[in-house]
mmCIF file with all atom_site columns, C-alpha atoms in Angstrom:
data_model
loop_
_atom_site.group_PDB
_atom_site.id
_atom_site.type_symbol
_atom_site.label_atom_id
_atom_site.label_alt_id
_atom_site.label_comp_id
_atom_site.label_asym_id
_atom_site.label_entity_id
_atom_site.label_seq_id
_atom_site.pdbx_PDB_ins_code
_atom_site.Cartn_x
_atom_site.Cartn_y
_atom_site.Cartn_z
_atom_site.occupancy
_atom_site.B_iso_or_equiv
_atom_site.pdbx_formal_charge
_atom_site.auth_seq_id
_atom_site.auth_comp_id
_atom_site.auth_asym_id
_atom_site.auth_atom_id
_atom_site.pdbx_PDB_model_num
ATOM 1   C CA . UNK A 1 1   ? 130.420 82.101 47.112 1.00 51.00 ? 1   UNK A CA 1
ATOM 2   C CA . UNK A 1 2   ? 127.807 84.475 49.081 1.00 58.00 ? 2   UNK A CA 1
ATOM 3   C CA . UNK A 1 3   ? 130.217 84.410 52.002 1.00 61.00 ? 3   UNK A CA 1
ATOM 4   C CA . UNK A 1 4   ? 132.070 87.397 49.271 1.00 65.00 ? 4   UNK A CA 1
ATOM 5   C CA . UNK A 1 5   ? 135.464 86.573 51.322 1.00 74.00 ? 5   UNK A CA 1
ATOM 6   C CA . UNK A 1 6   ? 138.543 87.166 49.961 1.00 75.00 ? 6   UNK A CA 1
ATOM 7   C CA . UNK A 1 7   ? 141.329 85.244 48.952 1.00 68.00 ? 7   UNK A CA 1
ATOM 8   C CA . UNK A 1 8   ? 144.205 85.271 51.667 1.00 73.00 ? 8   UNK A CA 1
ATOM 9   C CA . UNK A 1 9   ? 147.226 85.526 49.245 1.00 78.00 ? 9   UNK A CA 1
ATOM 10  C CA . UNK A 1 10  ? 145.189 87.576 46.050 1.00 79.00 ? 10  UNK A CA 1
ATOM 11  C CA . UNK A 1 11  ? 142.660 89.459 47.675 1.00 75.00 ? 11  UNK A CA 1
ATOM 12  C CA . UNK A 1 12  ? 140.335 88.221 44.972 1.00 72.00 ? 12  UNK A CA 1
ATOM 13  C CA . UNK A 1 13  ? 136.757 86.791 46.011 1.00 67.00 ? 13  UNK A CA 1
ATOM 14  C CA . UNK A 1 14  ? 136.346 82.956 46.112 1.00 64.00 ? 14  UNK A CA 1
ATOM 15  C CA . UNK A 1 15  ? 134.418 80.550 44.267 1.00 68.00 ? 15  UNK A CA 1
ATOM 16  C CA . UNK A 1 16  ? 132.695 77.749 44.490 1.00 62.00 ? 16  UNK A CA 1
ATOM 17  C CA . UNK A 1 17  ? 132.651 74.880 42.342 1.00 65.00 ? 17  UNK A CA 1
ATOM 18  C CA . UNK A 1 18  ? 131.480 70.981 42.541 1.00 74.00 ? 18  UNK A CA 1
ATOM 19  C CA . UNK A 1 19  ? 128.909 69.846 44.559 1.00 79.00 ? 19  UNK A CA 1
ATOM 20  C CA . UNK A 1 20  ? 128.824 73.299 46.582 1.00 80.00 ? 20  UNK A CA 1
ATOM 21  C CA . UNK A 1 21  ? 128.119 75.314 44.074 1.00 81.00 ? 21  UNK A CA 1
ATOM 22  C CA . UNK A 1 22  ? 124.913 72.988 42.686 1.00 87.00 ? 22  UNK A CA 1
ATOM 23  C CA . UNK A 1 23  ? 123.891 72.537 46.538 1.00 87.00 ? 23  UNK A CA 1
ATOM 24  C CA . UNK A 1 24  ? 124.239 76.760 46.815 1.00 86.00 ? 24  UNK A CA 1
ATOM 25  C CA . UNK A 1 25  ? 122.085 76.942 43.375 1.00 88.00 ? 25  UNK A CA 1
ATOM 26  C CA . UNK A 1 26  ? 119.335 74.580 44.821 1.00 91.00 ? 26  UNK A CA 1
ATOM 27  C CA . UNK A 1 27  ? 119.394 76.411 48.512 1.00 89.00 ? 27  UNK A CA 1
ATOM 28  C CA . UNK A 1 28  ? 118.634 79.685 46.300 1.00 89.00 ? 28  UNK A CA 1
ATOM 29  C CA . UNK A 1 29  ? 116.399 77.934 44.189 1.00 93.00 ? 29  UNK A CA 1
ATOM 30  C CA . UNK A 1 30  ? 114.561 76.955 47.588 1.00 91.00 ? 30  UNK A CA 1
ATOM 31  C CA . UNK A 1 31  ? 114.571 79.696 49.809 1.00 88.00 ? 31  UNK A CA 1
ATOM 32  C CA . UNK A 1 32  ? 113.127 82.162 46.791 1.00 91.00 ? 32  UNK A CA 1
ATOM 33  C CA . UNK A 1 33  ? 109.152 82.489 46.385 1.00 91.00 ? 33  UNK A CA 1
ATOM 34  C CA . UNK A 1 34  ? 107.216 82.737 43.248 1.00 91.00 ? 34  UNK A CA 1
ATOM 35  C CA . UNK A 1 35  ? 106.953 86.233 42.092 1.00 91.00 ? 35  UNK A CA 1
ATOM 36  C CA . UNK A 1 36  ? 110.195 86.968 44.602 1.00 91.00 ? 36  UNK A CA 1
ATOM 37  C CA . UNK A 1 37  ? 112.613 87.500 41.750 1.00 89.00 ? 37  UNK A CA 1
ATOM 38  C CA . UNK A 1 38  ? 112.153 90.783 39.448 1.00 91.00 ? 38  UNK A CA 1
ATOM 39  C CA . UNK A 1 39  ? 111.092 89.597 35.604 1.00 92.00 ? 39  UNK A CA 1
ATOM 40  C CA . UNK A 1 40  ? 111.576 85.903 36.729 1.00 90.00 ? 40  UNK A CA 1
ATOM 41  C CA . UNK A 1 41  ? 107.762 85.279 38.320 1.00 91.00 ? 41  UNK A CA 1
ATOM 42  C CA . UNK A 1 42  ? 108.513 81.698 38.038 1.00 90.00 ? 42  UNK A CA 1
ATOM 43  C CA . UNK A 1 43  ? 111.438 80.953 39.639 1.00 93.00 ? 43  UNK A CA 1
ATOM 44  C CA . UNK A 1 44  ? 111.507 79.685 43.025 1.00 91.00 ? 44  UNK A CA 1
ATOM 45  C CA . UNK A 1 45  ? 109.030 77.508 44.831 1.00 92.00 ? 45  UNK A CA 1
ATOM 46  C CA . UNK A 1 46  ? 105.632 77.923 46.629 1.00 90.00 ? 46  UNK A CA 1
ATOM 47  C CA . UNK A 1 47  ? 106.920 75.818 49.909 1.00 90.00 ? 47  UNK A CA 1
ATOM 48  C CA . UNK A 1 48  ? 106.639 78.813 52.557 1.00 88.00 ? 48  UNK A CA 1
ATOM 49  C CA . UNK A 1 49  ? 103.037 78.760 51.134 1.00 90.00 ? 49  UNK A CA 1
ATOM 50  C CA . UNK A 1 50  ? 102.600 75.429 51.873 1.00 92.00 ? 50  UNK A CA 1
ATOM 51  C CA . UNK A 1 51  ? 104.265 75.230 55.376 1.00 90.00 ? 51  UNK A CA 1
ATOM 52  C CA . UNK A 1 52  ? 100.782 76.961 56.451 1.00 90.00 ? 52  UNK A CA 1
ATOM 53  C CA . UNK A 1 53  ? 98.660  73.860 55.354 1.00 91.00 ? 53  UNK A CA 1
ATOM 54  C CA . UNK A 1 54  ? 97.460  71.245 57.579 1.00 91.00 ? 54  UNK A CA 1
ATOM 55  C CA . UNK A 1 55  ? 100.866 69.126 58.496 1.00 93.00 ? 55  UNK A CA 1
ATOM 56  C CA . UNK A 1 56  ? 100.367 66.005 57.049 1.00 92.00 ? 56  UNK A CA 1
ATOM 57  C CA . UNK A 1 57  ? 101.827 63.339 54.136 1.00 93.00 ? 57  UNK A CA 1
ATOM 58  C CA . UNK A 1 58  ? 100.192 65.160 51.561 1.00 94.00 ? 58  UNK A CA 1
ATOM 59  C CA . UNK A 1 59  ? 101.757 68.223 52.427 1.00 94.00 ? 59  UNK A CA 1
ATOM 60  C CA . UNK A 1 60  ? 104.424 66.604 52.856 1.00 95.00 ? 60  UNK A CA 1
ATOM 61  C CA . UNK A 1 61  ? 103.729 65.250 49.271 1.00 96.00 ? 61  UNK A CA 1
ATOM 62  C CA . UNK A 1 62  ? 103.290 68.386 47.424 1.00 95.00 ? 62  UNK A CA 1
ATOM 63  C CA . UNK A 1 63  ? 106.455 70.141 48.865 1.00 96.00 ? 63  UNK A CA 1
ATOM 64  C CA . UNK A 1 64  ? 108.296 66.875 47.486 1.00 96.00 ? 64  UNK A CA 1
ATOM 65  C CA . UNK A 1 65  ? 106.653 67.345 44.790 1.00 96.00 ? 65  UNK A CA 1
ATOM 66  C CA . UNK A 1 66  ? 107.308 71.310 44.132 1.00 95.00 ? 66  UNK A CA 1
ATOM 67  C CA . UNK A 1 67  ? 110.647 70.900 45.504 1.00 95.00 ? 67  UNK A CA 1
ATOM 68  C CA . UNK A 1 68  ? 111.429 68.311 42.136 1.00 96.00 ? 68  UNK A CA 1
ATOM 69  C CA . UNK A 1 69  ? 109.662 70.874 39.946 1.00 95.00 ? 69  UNK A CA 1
ATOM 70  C CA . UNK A 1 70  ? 111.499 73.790 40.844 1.00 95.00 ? 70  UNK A CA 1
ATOM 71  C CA . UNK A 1 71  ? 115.321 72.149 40.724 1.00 95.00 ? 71  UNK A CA 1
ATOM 72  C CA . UNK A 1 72  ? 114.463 70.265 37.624 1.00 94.00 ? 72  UNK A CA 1
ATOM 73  C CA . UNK A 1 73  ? 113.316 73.665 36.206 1.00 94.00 ? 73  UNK A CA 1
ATOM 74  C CA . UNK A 1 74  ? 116.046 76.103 37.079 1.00 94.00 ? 74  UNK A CA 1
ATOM 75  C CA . UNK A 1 75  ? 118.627 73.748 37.879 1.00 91.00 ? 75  UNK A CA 1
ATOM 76  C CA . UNK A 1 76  ? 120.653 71.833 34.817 1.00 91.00 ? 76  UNK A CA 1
ATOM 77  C CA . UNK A 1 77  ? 123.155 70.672 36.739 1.00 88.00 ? 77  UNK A CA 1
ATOM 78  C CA . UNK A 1 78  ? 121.618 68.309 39.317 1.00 91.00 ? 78  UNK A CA 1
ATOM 79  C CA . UNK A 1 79  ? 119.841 65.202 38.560 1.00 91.00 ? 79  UNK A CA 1
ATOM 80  C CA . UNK A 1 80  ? 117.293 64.230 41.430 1.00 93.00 ? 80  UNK A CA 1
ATOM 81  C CA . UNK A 1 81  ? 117.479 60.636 42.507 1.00 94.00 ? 81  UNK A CA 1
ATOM 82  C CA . UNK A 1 82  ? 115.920 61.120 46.042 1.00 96.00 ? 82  UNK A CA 1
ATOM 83  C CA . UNK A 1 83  ? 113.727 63.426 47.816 1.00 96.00 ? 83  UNK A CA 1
ATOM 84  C CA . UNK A 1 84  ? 112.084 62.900 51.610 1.00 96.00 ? 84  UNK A CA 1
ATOM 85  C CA . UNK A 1 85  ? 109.923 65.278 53.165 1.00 96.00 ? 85  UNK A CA 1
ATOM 86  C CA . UNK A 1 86  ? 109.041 64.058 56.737 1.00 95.00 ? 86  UNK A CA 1
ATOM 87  C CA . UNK A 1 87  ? 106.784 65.908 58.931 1.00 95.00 ? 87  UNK A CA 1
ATOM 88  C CA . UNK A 1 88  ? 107.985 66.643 62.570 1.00 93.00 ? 88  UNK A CA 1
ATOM 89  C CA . UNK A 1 89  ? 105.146 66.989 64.178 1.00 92.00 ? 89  UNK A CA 1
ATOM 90  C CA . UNK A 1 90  ? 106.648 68.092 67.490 1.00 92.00 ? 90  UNK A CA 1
ATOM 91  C CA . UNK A 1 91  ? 108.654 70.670 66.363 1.00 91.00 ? 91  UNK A CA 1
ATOM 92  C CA . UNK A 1 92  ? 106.215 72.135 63.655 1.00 91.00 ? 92  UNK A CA 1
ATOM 93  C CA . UNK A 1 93  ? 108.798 71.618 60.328 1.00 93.00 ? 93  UNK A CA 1
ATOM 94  C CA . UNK A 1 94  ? 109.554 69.278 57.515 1.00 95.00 ? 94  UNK A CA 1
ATOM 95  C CA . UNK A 1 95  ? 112.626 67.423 57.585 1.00 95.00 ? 95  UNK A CA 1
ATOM 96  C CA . UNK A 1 96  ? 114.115 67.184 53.782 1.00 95.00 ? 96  UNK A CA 1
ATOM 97  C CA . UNK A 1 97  ? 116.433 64.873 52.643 1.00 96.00 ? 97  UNK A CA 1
ATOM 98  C CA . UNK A 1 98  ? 117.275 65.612 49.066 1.00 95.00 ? 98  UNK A CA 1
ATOM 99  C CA . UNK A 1 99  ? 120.377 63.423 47.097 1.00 95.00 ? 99  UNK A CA 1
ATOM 100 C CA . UNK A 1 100 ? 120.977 64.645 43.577 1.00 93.00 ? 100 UNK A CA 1
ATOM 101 C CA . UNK A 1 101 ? 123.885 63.848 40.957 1.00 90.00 ? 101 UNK A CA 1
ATOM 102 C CA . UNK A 1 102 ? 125.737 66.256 39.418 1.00 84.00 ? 102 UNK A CA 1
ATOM 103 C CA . UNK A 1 103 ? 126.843 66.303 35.607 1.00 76.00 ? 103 UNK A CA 1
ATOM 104 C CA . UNK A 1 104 ? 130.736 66.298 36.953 1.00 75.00 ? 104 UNK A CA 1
ATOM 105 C CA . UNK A 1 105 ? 129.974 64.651 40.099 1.00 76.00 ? 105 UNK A CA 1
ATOM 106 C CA . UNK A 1 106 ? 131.347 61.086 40.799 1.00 82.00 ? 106 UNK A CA 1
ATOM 107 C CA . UNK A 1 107 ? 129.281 60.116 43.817 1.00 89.00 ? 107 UNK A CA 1
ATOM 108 C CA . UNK A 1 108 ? 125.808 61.639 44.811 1.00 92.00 ? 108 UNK A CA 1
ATOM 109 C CA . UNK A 1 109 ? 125.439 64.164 47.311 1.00 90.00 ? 109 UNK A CA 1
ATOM 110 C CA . UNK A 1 110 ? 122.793 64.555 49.743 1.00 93.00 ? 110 UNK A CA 1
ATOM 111 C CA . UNK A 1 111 ? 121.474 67.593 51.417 1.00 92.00 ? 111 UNK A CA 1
ATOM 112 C CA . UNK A 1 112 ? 119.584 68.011 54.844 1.00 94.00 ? 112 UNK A CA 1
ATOM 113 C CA . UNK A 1 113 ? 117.713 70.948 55.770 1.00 92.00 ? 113 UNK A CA 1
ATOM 114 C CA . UNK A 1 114 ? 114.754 71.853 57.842 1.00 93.00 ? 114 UNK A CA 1
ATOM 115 C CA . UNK A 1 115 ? 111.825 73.578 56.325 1.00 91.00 ? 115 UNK A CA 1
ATOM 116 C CA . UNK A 1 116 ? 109.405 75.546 59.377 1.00 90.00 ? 116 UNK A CA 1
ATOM 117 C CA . UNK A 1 117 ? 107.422 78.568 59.121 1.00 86.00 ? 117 UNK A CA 1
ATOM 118 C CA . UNK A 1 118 ? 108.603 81.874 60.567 1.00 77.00 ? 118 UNK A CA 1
ATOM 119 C CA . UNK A 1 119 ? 105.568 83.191 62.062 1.00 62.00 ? 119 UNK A CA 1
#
């Protein structure tokens, strides 16, 4: 867990495990840039890159699409059945909608995050 609390009774740090801990590994996966990670140059994904195009479905396309590349290379664990970028015009961001099974999983999980440029 990157939260590095401790236990209450053991004092040792906690762990995740399940569905957490593949959702944790795909967050990192996601929020890591090419070239970001010493002697790893391809792990991560381009998407900040990409939040600078022109907001449109084929953006919207290509982050779907680099989002499946990246979990399906770095990330055994989770199976993809799902993924939805949306553009939000409005408020200048993608809205993604990603479900994924897990090896030990019984049910699918789905995460929703929010993908918007910082400058």
């Amino acid at each position: 867990d990157l939260s590095f609390e401790p236990h209450p009774v053991t004092g040792d740090l906690l762990k995740r495990s399940d569905y957490s801990a593949i959702s944790q590994a795909i967050e990192n996966i996601l929020l890591t840039n090419h070239y970001e990670k010493p002697f790893n140059p391809g792990f991560g994904t381009n998407t900040r890159k990409m939040l600078f195009e022109l907001m449109d479905n084929v953006t919207a396309a290509s982050i779907s699409e680099e989002i499946r590349n990246a979990i399906n290379n770095h990330e055994p664990r989770a199976v993809i059945e799902d993924i939805q970028v949306l553009p939000d015009y409005e408020n200048n961001k993608y809205s993604v909608k990603l479900t994924f099974s897990g090896v030990n999983l019984t049910a699918p999980v789905t995460i929703k995050f929010f993908l918007e440029r910082v400058r």
